[in-house]
Coordinates of C-alpha atoms in Angstrom, one line a residue:
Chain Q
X12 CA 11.7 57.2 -31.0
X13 CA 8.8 55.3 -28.9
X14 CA 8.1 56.3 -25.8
X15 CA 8.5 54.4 -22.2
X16 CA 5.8 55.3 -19.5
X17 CA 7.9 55.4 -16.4
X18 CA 6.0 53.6 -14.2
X19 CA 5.8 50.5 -17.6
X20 CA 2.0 50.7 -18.7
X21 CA 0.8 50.5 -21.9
X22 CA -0.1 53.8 -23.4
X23 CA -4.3 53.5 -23.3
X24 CA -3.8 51.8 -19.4
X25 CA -4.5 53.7 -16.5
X26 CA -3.2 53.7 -13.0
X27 CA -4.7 51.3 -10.6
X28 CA -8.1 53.1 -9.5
X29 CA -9.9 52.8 -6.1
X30 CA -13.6 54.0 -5.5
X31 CA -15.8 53.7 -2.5
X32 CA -19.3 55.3 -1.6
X33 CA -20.5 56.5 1.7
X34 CA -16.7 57.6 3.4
X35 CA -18.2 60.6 5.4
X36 CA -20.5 59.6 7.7
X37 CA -22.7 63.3 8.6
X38 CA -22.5 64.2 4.8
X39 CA -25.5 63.4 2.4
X40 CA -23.5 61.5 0.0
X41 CA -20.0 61.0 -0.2
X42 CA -17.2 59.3 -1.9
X43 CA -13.5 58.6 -2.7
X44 CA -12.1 58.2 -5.9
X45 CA -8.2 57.7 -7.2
X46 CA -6.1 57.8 -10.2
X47 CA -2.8 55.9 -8.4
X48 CA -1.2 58.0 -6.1
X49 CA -4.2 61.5 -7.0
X50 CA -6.5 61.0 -4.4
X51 CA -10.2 63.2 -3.8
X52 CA -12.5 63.2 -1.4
X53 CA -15.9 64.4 -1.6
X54 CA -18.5 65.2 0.5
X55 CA -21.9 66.7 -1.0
X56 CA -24.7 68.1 0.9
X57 CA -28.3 69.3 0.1
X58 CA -30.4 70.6 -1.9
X59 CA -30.7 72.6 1.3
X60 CA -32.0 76.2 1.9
X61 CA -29.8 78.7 0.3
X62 CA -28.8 81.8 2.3
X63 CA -27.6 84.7 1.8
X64 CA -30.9 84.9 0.3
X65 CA -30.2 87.3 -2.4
X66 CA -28.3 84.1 -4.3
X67 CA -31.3 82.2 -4.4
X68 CA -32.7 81.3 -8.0
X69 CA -36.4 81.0 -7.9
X70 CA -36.7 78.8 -10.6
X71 CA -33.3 76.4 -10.2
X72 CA -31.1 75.2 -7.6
X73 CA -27.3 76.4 -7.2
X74 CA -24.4 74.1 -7.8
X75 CA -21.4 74.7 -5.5
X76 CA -17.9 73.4 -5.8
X77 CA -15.3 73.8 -3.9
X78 CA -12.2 72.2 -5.1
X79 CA -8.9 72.0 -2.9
X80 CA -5.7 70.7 -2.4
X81 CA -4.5 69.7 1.2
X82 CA -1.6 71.3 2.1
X83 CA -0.2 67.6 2.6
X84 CA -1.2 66.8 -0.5
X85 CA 1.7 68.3 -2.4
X86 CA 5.6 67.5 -1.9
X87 CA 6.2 71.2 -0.9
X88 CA 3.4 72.3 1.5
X89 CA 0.9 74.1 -0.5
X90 CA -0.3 77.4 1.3
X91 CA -3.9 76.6 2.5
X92 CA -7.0 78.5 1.3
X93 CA -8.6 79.2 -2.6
X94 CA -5.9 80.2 -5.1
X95 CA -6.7 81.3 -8.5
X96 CA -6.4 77.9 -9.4
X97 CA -8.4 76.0 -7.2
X98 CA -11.2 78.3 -8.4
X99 CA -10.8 78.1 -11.8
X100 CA -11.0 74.3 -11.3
X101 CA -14.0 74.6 -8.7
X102 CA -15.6 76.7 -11.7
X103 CA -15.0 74.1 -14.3
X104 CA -16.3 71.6 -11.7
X105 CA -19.3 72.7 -11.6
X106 CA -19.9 73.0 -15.6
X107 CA -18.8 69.4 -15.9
X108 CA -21.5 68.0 -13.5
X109 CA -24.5 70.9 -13.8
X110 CA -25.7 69.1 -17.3
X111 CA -26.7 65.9 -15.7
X112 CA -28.3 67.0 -13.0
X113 CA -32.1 68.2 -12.2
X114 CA -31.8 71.7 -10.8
X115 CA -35.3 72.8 -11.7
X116 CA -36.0 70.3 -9.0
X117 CA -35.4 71.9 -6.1
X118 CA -35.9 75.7 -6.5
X119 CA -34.1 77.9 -4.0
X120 CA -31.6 75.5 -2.8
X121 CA -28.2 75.1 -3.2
X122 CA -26.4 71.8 -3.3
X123 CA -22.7 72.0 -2.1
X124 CA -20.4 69.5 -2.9
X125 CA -16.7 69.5 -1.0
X126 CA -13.8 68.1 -3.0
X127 CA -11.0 67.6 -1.2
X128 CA -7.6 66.4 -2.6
X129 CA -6.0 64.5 -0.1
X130 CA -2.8 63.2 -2.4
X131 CA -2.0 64.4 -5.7
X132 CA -0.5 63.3 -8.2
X133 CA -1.7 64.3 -11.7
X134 CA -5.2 64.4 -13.2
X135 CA -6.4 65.9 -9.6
X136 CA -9.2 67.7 -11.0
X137 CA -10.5 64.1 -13.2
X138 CA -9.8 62.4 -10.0
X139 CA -12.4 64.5 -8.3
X140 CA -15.0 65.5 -11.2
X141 CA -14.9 61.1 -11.4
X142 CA -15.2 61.4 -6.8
X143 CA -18.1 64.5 -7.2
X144 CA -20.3 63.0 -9.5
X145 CA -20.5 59.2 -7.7
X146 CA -21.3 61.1 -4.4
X147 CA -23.9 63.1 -6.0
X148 CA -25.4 59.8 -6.7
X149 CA -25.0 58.8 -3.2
X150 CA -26.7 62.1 -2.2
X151 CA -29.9 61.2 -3.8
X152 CA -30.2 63.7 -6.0
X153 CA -31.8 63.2 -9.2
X154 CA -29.6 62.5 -12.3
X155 CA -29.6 62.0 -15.6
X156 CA -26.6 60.1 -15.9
X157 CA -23.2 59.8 -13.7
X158 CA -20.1 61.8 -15.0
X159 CA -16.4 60.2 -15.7
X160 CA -13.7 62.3 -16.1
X161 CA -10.0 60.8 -17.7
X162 CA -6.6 63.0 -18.8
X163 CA -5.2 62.3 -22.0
X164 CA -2.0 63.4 -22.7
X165 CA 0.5 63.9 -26.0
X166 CA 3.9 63.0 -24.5
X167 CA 6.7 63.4 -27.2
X168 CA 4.9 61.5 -30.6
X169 CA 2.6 59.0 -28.1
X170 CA -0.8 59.7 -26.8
X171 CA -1.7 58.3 -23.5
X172 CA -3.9 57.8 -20.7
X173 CA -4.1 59.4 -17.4
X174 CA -0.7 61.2 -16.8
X175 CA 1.2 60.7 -13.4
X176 CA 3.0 63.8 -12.5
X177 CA 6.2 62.3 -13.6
X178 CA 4.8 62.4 -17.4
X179 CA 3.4 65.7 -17.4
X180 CA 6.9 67.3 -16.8
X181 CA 8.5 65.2 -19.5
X182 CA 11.3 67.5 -21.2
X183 CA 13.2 66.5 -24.5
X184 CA 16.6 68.3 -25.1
X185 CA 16.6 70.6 -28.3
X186 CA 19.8 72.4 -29.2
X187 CA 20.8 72.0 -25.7
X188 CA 17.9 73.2 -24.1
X189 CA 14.9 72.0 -21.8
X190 CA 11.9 71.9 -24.0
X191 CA 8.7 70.8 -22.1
X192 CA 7.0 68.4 -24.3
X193 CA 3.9 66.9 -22.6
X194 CA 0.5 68.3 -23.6
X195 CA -2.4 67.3 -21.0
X196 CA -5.9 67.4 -21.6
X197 CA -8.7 66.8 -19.1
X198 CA -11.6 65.3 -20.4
X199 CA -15.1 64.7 -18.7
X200 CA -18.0 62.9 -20.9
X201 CA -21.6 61.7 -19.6
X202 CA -21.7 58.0 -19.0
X203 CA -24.5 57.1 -21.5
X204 CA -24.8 60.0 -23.9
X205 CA -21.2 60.0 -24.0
X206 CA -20.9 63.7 -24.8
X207 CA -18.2 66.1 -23.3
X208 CA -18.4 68.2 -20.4
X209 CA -15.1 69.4 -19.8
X210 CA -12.1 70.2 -22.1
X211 CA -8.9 72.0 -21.4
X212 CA -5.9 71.8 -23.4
X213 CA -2.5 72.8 -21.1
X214 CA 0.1 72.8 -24.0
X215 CA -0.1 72.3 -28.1
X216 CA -1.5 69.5 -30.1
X217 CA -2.3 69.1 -33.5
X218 CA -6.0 68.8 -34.9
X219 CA -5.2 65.5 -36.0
X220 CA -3.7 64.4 -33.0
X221 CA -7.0 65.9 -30.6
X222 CA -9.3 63.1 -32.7
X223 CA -7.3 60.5 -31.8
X224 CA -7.0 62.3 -27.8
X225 CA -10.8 62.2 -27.8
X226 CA -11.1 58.7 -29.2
X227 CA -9.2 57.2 -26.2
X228 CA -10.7 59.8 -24.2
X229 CA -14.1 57.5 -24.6
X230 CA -12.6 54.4 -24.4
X231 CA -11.0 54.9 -21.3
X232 CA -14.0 56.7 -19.8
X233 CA -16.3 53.3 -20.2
X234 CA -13.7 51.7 -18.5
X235 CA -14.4 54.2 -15.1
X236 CA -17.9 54.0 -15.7
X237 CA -18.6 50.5 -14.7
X238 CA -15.7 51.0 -11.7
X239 CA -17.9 54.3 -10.3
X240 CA -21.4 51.8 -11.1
X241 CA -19.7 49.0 -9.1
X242 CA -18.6 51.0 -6.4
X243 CA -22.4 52.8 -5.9
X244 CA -23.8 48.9 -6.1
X245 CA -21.4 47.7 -3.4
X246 CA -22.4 50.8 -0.5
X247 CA -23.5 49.4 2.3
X248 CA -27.0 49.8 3.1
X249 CA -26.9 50.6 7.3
X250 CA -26.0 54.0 6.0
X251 CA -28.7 55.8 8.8
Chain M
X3 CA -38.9 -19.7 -3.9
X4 CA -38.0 -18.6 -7.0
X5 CA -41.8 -16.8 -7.5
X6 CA -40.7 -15.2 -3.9
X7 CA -37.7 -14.4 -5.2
X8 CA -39.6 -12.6 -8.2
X9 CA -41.9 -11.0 -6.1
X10 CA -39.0 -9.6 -3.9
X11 CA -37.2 -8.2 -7.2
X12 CA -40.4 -6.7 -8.7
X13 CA -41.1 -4.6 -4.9
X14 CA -37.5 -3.7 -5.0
X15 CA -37.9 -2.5 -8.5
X16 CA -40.7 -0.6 -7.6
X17 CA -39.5 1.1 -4.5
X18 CA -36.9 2.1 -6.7
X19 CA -39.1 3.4 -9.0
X20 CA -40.8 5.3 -6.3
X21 CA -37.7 7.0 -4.7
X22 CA -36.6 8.3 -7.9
X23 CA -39.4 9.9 -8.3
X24 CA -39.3 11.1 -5.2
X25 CA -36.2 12.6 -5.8
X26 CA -37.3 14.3 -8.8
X27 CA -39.8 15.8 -7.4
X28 CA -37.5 16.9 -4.7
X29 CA -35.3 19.0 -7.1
X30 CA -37.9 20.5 -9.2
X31 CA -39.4 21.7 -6.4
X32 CA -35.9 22.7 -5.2
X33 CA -35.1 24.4 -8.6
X34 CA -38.8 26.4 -8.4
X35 CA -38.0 27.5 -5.0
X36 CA -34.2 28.7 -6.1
X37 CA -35.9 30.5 -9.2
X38 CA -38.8 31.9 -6.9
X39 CA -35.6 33.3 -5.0
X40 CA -33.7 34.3 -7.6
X41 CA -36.3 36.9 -8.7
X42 CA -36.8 38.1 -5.4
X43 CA -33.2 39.3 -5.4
X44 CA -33.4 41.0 -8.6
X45 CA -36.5 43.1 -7.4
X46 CA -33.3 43.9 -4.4
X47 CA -30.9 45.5 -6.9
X48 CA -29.5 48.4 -6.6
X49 CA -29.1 50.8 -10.1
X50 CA -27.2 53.8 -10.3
X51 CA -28.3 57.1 -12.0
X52 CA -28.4 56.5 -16.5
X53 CA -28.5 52.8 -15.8
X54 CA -30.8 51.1 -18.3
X55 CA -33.2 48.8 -15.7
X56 CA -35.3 47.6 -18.1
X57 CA -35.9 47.6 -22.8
X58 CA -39.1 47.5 -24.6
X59 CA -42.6 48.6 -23.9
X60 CA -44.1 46.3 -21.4
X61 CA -42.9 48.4 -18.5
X62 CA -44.3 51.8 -17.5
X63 CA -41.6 54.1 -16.1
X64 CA -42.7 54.9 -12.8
X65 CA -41.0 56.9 -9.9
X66 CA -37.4 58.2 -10.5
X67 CA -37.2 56.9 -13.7
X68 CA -37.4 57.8 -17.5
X69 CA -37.9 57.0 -20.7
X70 CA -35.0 57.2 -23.5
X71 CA -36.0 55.9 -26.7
X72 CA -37.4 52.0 -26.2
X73 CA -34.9 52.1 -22.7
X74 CA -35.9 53.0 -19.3
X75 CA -33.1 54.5 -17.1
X76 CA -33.1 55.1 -13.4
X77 CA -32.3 58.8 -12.7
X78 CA -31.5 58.5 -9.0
X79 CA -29.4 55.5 -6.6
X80 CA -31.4 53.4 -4.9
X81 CA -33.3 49.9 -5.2
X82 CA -35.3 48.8 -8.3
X83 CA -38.2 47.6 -7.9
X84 CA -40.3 45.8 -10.8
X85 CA -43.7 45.2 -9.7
X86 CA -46.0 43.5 -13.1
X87 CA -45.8 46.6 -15.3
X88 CA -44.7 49.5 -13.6
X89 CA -40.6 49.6 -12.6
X90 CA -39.7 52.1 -10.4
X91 CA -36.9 53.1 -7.9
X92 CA -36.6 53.5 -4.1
X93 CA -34.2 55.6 -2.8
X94 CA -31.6 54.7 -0.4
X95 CA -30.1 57.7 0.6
X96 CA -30.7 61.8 0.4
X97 CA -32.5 64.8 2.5
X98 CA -36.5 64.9 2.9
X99 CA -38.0 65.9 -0.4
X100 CA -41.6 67.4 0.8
X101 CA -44.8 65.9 -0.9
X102 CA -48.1 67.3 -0.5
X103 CA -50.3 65.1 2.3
X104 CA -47.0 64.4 4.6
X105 CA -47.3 64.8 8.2
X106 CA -43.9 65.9 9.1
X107 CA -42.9 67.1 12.7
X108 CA -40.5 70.8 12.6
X109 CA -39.7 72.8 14.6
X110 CA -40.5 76.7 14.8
X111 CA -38.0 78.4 14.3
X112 CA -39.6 82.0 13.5
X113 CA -42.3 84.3 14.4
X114 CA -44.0 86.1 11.9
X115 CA -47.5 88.8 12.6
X116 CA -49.4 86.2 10.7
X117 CA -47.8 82.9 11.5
X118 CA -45.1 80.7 12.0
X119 CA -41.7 79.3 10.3
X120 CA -41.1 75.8 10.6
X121 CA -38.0 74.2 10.1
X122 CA -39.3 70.4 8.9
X123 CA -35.6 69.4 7.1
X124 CA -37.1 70.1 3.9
X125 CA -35.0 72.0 0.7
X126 CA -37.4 74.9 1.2
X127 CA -39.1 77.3 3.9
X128 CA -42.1 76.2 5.7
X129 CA -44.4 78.7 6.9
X130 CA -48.0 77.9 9.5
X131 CA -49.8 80.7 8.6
X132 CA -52.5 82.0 11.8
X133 CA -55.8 80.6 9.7
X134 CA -54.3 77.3 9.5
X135 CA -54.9 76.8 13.3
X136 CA -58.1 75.4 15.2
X137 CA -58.5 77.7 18.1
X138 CA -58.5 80.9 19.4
X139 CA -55.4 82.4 19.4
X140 CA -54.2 85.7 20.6
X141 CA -52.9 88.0 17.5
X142 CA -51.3 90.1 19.8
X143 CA -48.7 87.4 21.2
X144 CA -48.5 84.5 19.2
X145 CA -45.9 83.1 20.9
X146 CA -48.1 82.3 23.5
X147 CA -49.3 79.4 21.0
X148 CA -46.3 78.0 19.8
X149 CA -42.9 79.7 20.8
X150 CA -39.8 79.5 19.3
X151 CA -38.0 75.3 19.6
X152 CA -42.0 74.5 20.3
X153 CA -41.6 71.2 18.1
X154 CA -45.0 70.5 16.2
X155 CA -46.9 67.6 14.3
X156 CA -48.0 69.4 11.0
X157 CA -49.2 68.5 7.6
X158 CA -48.1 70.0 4.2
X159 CA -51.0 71.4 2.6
X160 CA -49.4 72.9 -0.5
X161 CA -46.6 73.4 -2.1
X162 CA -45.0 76.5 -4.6
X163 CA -42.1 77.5 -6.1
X164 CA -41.6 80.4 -3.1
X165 CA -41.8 77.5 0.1
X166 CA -44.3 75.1 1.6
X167 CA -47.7 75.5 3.2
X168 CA -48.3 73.7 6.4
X169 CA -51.6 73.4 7.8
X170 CA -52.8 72.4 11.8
X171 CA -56.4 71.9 10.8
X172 CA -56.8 67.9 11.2
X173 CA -56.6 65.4 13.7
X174 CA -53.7 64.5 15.4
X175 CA -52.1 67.7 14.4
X176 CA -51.1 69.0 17.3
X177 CA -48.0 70.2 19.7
X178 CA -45.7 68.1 21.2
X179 CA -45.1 68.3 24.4
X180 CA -42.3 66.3 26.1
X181 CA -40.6 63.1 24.9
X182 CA -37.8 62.4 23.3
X183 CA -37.5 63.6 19.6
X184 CA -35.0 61.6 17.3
X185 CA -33.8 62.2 13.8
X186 CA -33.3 59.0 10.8
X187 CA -32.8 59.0 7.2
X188 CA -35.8 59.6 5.5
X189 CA -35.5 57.3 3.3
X190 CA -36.3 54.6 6.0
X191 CA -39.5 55.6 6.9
X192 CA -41.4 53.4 5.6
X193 CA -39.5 50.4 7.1
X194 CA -39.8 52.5 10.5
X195 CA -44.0 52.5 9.9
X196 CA -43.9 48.9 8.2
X197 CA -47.0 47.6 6.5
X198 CA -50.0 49.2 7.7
X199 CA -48.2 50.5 10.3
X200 CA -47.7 46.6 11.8
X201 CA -43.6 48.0 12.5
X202 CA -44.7 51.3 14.5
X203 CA -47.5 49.2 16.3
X204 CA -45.5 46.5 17.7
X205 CA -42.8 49.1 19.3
X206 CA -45.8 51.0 20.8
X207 CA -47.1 47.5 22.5
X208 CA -43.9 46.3 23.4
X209 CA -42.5 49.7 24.9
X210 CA -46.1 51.0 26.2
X211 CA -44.6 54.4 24.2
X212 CA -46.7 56.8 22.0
X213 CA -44.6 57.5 18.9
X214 CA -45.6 60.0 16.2
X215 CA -43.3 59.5 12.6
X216 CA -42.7 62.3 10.3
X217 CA -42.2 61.9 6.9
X218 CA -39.3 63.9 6.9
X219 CA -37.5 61.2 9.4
X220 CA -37.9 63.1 12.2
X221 CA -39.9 60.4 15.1
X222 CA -41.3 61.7 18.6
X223 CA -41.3 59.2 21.4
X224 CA -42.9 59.3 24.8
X225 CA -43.3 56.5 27.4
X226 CA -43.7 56.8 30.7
X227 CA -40.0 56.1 31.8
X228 CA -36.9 57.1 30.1
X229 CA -35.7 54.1 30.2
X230 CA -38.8 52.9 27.5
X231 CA -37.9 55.5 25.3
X232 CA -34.8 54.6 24.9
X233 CA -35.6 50.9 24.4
X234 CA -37.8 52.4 21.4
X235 CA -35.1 54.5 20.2
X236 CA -32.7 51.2 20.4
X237 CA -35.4 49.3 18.0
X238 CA -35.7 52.3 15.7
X239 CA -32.2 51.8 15.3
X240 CA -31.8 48.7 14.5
X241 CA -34.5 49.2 11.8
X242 CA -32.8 51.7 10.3
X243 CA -29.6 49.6 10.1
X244 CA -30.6 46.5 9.1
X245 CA -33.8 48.3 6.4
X246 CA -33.8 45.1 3.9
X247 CA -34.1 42.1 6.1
X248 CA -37.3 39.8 5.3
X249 CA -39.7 39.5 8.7
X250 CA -38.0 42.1 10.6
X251 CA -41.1 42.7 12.2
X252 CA -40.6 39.8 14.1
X253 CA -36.7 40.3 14.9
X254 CA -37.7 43.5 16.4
X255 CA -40.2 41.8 18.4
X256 CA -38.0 39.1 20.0
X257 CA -35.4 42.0 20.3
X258 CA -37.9 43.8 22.4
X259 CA -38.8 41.0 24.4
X260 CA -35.2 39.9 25.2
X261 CA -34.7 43.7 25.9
X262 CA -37.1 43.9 28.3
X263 CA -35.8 40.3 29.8
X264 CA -32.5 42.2 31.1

């Protein structure tokens, strides 16, 4: 049995993606990135002073994410404030983008970097990972390289890119039951070294099968990193 | 007639001769001029962070950039900028990053027994410390010096992992006193001072202002009417909107005048 993408793409397309630099005007850098309907927002600021000053690392700067979903965002309201997972994503936020930039730079500071999801529809947290790291840029702060970010999913035998909502609750019937049967797993990789950054695995998947995930993984991910180049070359420069 | 006839054919001939010429010289000149500008624009591009800007060894990496293997990638956003050898990158956006030498204007902010915190925009602290001042100064009330939201022209003298050093002890270091104190990007400071400082200069004659820059984008301005200052805060502007025009030195001279005109 092949598989049918409801919305009719082919399994290594994504959805139609939209990125812009320099949305929020009284943040340091900012930008908008989206996956179809999954839209982020991001608005990064610093390296500034760090208080409380207890935090304070006197020989690196602190990273700060803070991932969240408007309570629009969702079809039922979603109760405002962290959850646990809104800080388990804000955590593996961080980890994705802390290997590409220079923290030794800036001893003492913190850079904070606001992701806002403003529409969601799958692949949230690759939506803003791909949002945070082109606003970083925007920021000024020094980088090694930019990171993408790009869900691959195992949906009944096929293996596909960026799942929509609709695909990641795809259920086969198995002796008259409701199996689930979509496996989803986030990816981030470094734009030139091309090595991972972020990895989770919501369902099961066979070793084989992972190979092939992470092959398209990169593929894709190339494909977002000249859309996120284009984007930072097209910002306007009366940004004051 | 028929040798005038000649004659006629063998000018014509030649004028011919001469206008294609002409014209040939016309367009290579117009195809070195397209060239010379077709350059110019590449020096304008902007890179984003693990771009590769330039391959092999006849370029030195120079500011915000590095060196990969035979590559050279730009590790910040902002223009490129390839001068003979060295390449390097000018940022476009992002907070003050504090170099030793700046004169930067702050704020105080806090009173210490031995000095003064400054708040200059930077990542880290600032602190004046009392034997960085010309002057006598009272030990027992320092505030009687500078007082807390006195804004000050200062210099950074050093700086260490635990904050910066400012220092008081050169000219033009001073306290400012009145004026109007605006903020920009820092990143356009150097369009703000111009070449030899021909931008800043041709505000100050055309408003009859005194403006001090910072480094850190912060720019004090003090005329003898409000309404000058904020003809100088108008031009300042407009630099900072428009950074990348050619000869903006003049625009903002004939903006001036025509300003002055209403």
């Amino acid at each position: 049995m092949t598989y049918k993408r409801p919305d009719k793409r082919e399994y290594d397309e994504m959805r139609k993606i939209e990125a812009k630099v320099g949305i929020i005007k009284r943040a340091d850098g900012s930008a908008l990135f989206s996956f179809g309907n999954s839209k982020a927002i991001v608005a990064v600021y610093g390296p500034r002073k760090l208080y409380p000053q207890h935090l304070q690392n006197p020989q690196k700067c602190l990273l700060r994410c803070y991932y969240d979903l408007a309570s629009f965002s969702v079809a039922e309201r979603k109760r405002p404030g962290p959850s646990r997972r809104s800080t388990e994503i804000s955590y593996v936020t961080a980890n994705a983008l802390k290997p590409v930039i220079d923290l030794e730079a800036f001893p003492g500071s913190v850079i904070d970097v606001y992701i806002l999801i403003i529409q969601a529809d799958a692949s949230t947290r690759c939506a803003g990972i791909n949002a945070a790291s082109m606003a970083l840029a925007h920021a000024g702060i020094p980088m090694k390289e930019l990171v993408t970010s790009v869900s691959i999913g195992k949906i009944g035998d096929a293996i596909v890119a960026d799942l929509a909502k609709e695909e990641e609750d795809y259920t086969i019937k198995k002796d008259g039951k409701e199996m689930k049967a979509a496996t989803d797993i986030p990816f981030a990789f470094l734009s030139r070294s091309e090595k991972i950054s972020l990895m989770q695995l919501d369902g099961k998947i066979s070793y084989d099968d992972l190979k092939k995930a992470i092959k398209l993984a990169r593929k894709t991910s190339k494909k977002i990193v000249e859309i996120q180049e284009q984007a930072l070359k097209k910002v306007k420069e009366d940004k004051t | 007639m028929e040798k005038e006839t000649k004659k006629k054919k063998i000018k014509k001939e030649k004028e011919t001769k001469k206008e294609i010429t002409k014209e040939i010289k016309r367009e290579t000149k117009k195809k070195e001029t397209k060239e010379e500008v077709k350059i110019e624009k590449k020096k304008r591009q902007i890179v984003a962070p693990g771009e590769v800007i330039a391959t092999g060894t006849q370029f030195l990496p120079g500011e915000n950039t590095r060196r990969e293997d035979k590559d050279i990638l730009a590790t910040r956003f902002g223009l490129l900028e390839k001068s003979e050898k060295l390449i390097k990158v000018i940022p476009l956006s992002g907070v003050y990053i504090p170099r030793v030498g700046n004169t930067v204007i702050g704020q105080v902010f806090d009173i210490s027994f031995n000095g003064w915190m400054v708040n200059i925009l930077a990542p880290s602290s600032a602190f004046l410390t009392l034997a960085e001042c010309s002057g006598y100064i009272n030990k027992n009330d320092l505030a009687e010096h500078y007082n807390f939201g006195d804004n000050i022209v200062t210099k950074i003298k050093s700086i260490k992992s635990k904050g910066i050093d400012l220092t008081m002890k050169e000219r033009g270091l001073r306290k400012l006193e009145g004026g109007m104190i605006i903020s920009i990007n820092p990143t356009r400071v150097p369009r703000i001072i111009g070449r030899a400082g021909s931008m800043v200069n041709t505000i100050k004659g055309e408003t009859g202002c005194s403006i001090t820059v910072g480094q850190n984008g912060i720019i004090w301005i003090k005329g003898t009417s409000v309404e000058d200052e904020l003809l100088a805060k108008k031009a300042i502007e407009l630099i900072t909107k428009k950074p990348f025009i050619e000869g903006l030195t003049n625009k903002i001279k004939e903006f001036l005048i025509k300003e002055k005109k209403k």
